[in-house]
Amino acid sequence: MHLDLPLTALGLMSGTSLDGIDVALLRTDGEFFIETGPWATYPYEAYLRELVRDVLGARGFVEGVEEELTHAHASAVSRFLAAQGISAKAVDLVGFHGHTILHRPHDGRTIQIGDGALLARETGISVVNDFRSADVAEGGQGAPLAPLFHAALARGLDLPVAVLNLGGVANVSWIGADNAVIAFDTGPGNAPVDDWVRHHTGRAMDIDGALARAGRVDRAILANLLDHPYFEKPPPKSLDRDDFDWRAAQDLSVEDGAATLAAVTAH
């Protein structure tokens, strides 16, 4: 199939924070030209968030959850196009990341659920997916596209530039003055404190940081968590969502635990 450049692409992202599906429209030649368009986020329904959470670590009924997740992405595409008044025929392709349920690059394994063929059938648009597995198979860390996208966005800016993403896991792309790109996970993002709050209150997150702001950081637990060997490893490197466990703060109050886990991410 021949496609004329630039392409009109619809990007879909379901991140480790388990909050929902991000949809963004852009035109690009896949290298330097990027023209951004409208975007939207469609929060997960509570039942789907729990279904995905239940298969983290590649456990449980993965195939069934993958199907549910794919239907949710198809619905997000349909809602987005309808809201923007865009025909599916005007979109050349959909980039479908899926949801990471296991990431062990040191073992040559990374698993993203999401059925690209099913999504293509439901949307009527060509789908590109499975972005990570080939990179990991070749010894990479499994996120080859985001740093290159950041580098393209940084063209024309004063360098160096750092792009920080705070999701369930935090990561940074560094574009140096010589345009060299370094990218890696810096450490935990919002996953530990989200899981802490969910366990203690049933809520999905510490809204506006209210619990953390009301608590005190336990310096001993903070120091212990920051002594994790991951921080001493040179990049490139990456983490699984659950490599840092909220249970390290299990003897603290709800507020102090939220403050301590948030401090780990900030440090």
Tab-separated table of C-alpha atoms in Angstrom, residues 93-236:
chain	number	residue	atom	x	y	z
A	93	LEU	CA	-3.734	5.334	9.928
A	94	VAL	CA	-4.169	4.804	13.632
A	95	GLY	CA	-1.146	4.327	15.892
A	96	PHE	CA	-2.276	1.926	18.632
A	97	HIS	CA	0.077	1.538	21.583
A	98	GLY	CA	-2.184	-0.673	23.660
A	99	HIS	CA	-1.589	-1.091	27.378
A	100	THR	CA	1.635	-2.402	28.886
A	101	ILE	CA	0.944	-5.221	31.336
A	102	LEU	CA	4.513	-6.521	31.683
A	103	HIS	CA	7.868	-4.888	31.001
A	104	ARG	CA	11.043	-6.895	31.592
A	105	PRO	CA	13.551	-5.715	28.974
A	106	HIS	CA	16.455	-7.403	30.787
A	107	ASP	CA	14.654	-10.690	30.060
A	108	GLY	CA	13.793	-9.660	26.499
A	109	ARG	CA	10.072	-9.403	27.360
A	110	THR	CA	7.534	-6.631	27.064
A	111	ILE	CA	3.792	-7.203	26.627
A	112	GLN	CA	1.211	-4.678	25.433
A	113	ILE	CA	-2.390	-5.793	25.144
A	114	GLY	CA	-4.529	-4.457	22.306
A	115	ASP	CA	-5.756	-6.243	19.193
A	116	GLY	CA	-4.706	-4.195	16.157
A	117	ALA	CA	-6.674	-6.287	13.672
A	118	LEU	CA	-9.861	-5.959	15.719
A	119	LEU	CA	-9.378	-2.191	16.027
A	120	ALA	CA	-8.893	-1.892	12.255
A	121	ARG	CA	-12.113	-3.824	11.636
A	122	GLU	CA	-14.096	-1.718	14.079
A	123	THR	CA	-12.790	1.675	12.919
A	124	GLY	CA	-12.347	0.991	9.210
A	125	ILE	CA	-8.878	2.596	9.403
A	126	SER	CA	-5.468	0.960	8.917
A	127	VAL	CA	-3.815	0.298	12.279
A	128	VAL	CA	-0.134	0.205	13.217
A	129	ASN	CA	0.614	-1.396	16.590
A	130	ASP	CA	3.130	-3.475	18.558
A	131	PHE	CA	5.679	-0.673	18.786
A	132	ARG	CA	7.836	-2.165	21.520
A	133	SER	CA	8.563	-5.861	21.115
A	134	ALA	CA	11.021	-5.637	18.201
A	135	ASP	CA	13.018	-2.952	20.039
A	136	VAL	CA	13.269	-5.107	23.168
A	137	ALA	CA	14.189	-8.158	21.088
A	138	GLU	CA	17.152	-6.168	19.727
A	139	GLY	CA	18.313	-5.217	23.226
A	140	GLY	CA	16.456	-1.905	23.502
A	141	GLN	CA	14.263	-0.673	26.341
A	142	GLY	CA	11.019	-0.751	24.385
A	143	ALA	CA	10.047	2.889	23.883
A	144	PRO	CA	11.823	3.870	20.671
A	145	LEU	CA	9.285	6.340	19.265
A	146	ALA	CA	8.647	8.954	21.965
A	147	PRO	CA	12.237	10.287	22.152
A	148	LEU	CA	12.364	10.687	18.362
A	149	PHE	CA	9.031	12.515	18.442
A	150	HIS	CA	10.360	14.802	21.167
A	151	ALA	CA	13.495	15.460	19.118
A	152	ALA	CA	11.342	16.408	16.118
A	153	LEU	CA	9.266	18.754	18.283
A	154	ALA	CA	12.447	20.374	19.572
A	155	ARG	CA	13.704	21.323	16.112
A	156	GLY	CA	14.205	25.089	16.018
A	157	LEU	CA	14.309	25.434	19.809
A	158	ASP	CA	17.342	26.488	21.808
A	159	LEU	CA	19.085	23.300	22.873
A	160	PRO	CA	19.552	21.419	25.124
A	161	VAL	CA	15.955	20.542	25.937
A	162	ALA	CA	14.550	18.008	28.399
A	163	VAL	CA	11.014	16.626	28.036
A	164	LEU	CA	9.658	15.077	31.238
A	165	ASN	CA	6.650	12.763	31.241
A	166	LEU	CA	5.019	11.963	34.571
A	167	GLY	CA	2.752	8.953	34.153
A	168	GLY	CA	2.584	5.787	36.215
A	169	VAL	CA	6.329	5.668	35.544
A	170	ALA	CA	8.333	8.863	34.940
A	171	ASN	CA	10.613	9.279	31.957
A	172	VAL	CA	12.744	11.943	30.331
A	173	SER	CA	13.969	12.638	26.813
A	174	TRP	CA	17.127	14.757	26.627
A	175	ILE	CA	17.971	16.445	23.329
A	176	GLY	CA	21.526	17.758	23.595
A	177	ALA	CA	23.076	20.795	21.971
A	178	ASP	CA	24.493	18.453	19.316
A	179	ASN	CA	20.985	16.946	18.762
A	180	ALA	CA	22.050	13.694	20.433
A	181	VAL	CA	19.096	12.011	22.141
A	182	ILE	CA	19.185	10.244	25.515
A	183	ALA	CA	15.972	8.808	26.943
A	184	PHE	CA	15.176	6.679	29.982
A	185	ASP	CA	12.780	6.130	32.865
A	186	THR	CA	13.836	8.326	35.774
A	187	GLY	CA	11.938	6.281	38.372
A	188	PRO	CA	8.378	5.860	39.640
A	189	GLY	CA	5.728	8.351	38.604
A	190	ASN	CA	2.241	8.394	40.073
A	191	ALA	CA	1.769	4.606	40.303
A	192	PRO	CA	2.914	4.091	43.939
A	193	VAL	CA	0.884	6.952	45.397
A	194	ASP	CA	-2.145	6.063	43.238
A	195	ASP	CA	-2.013	2.470	44.461
A	196	TRP	CA	-1.545	3.647	48.053
A	197	VAL	CA	-4.607	5.892	47.871
A	198	ARG	CA	-6.683	3.240	46.130
A	199	HIS	CA	-5.805	0.678	48.825
A	200	HIS	CA	-6.572	2.996	51.741
A	201	THR	CA	-9.486	5.079	50.441
A	202	GLY	CA	-10.889	3.340	47.351
A	203	ARG	CA	-10.254	6.459	45.264
A	204	ALA	CA	-8.207	6.303	42.057
A	205	MET	CA	-5.748	9.045	43.021
A	206	ASP	CA	-4.763	11.706	45.560
A	207	ILE	CA	-6.857	14.483	44.009
A	208	ASP	CA	-4.947	17.801	44.024
A	209	GLY	CA	-2.345	16.161	46.281
A	210	ALA	CA	-4.576	16.813	49.301
A	211	LEU	CA	-3.459	13.762	51.291
A	212	ALA	CA	0.233	14.239	50.535
A	213	ARG	CA	0.098	17.927	51.464
A	214	ALA	CA	-1.490	17.013	54.805
A	215	GLY	CA	1.204	14.443	55.615
A	216	ARG	CA	4.853	14.349	56.600
A	217	VAL	CA	7.599	12.626	54.682
A	218	ASP	CA	9.185	9.702	56.530
A	219	ARG	CA	12.865	10.397	55.866
A	220	ALA	CA	14.025	6.865	56.699
A	221	ILE	CA	11.597	5.223	54.249
A	222	LEU	CA	12.394	7.863	51.643
A	223	ALA	CA	16.116	7.203	51.976
A	224	ASN	CA	15.564	3.454	51.741
A	225	LEU	CA	13.496	3.753	48.564
A	226	LEU	CA	15.987	6.148	47.003
A	227	ASP	CA	18.716	3.579	47.707
A	228	HIS	CA	17.150	1.354	45.036
A	229	PRO	CA	19.884	0.081	42.663
A	230	TYR	CA	17.910	1.325	39.657
A	231	PHE	CA	18.982	4.903	40.339
A	232	GLU	CA	22.661	3.983	40.031
A	233	LYS	CA	22.258	2.287	36.650
A	234	PRO	CA	23.365	4.330	33.661
A	235	PRO	CA	20.846	4.931	30.871
A	236	PRO	CA	19.325	3.610	28.726
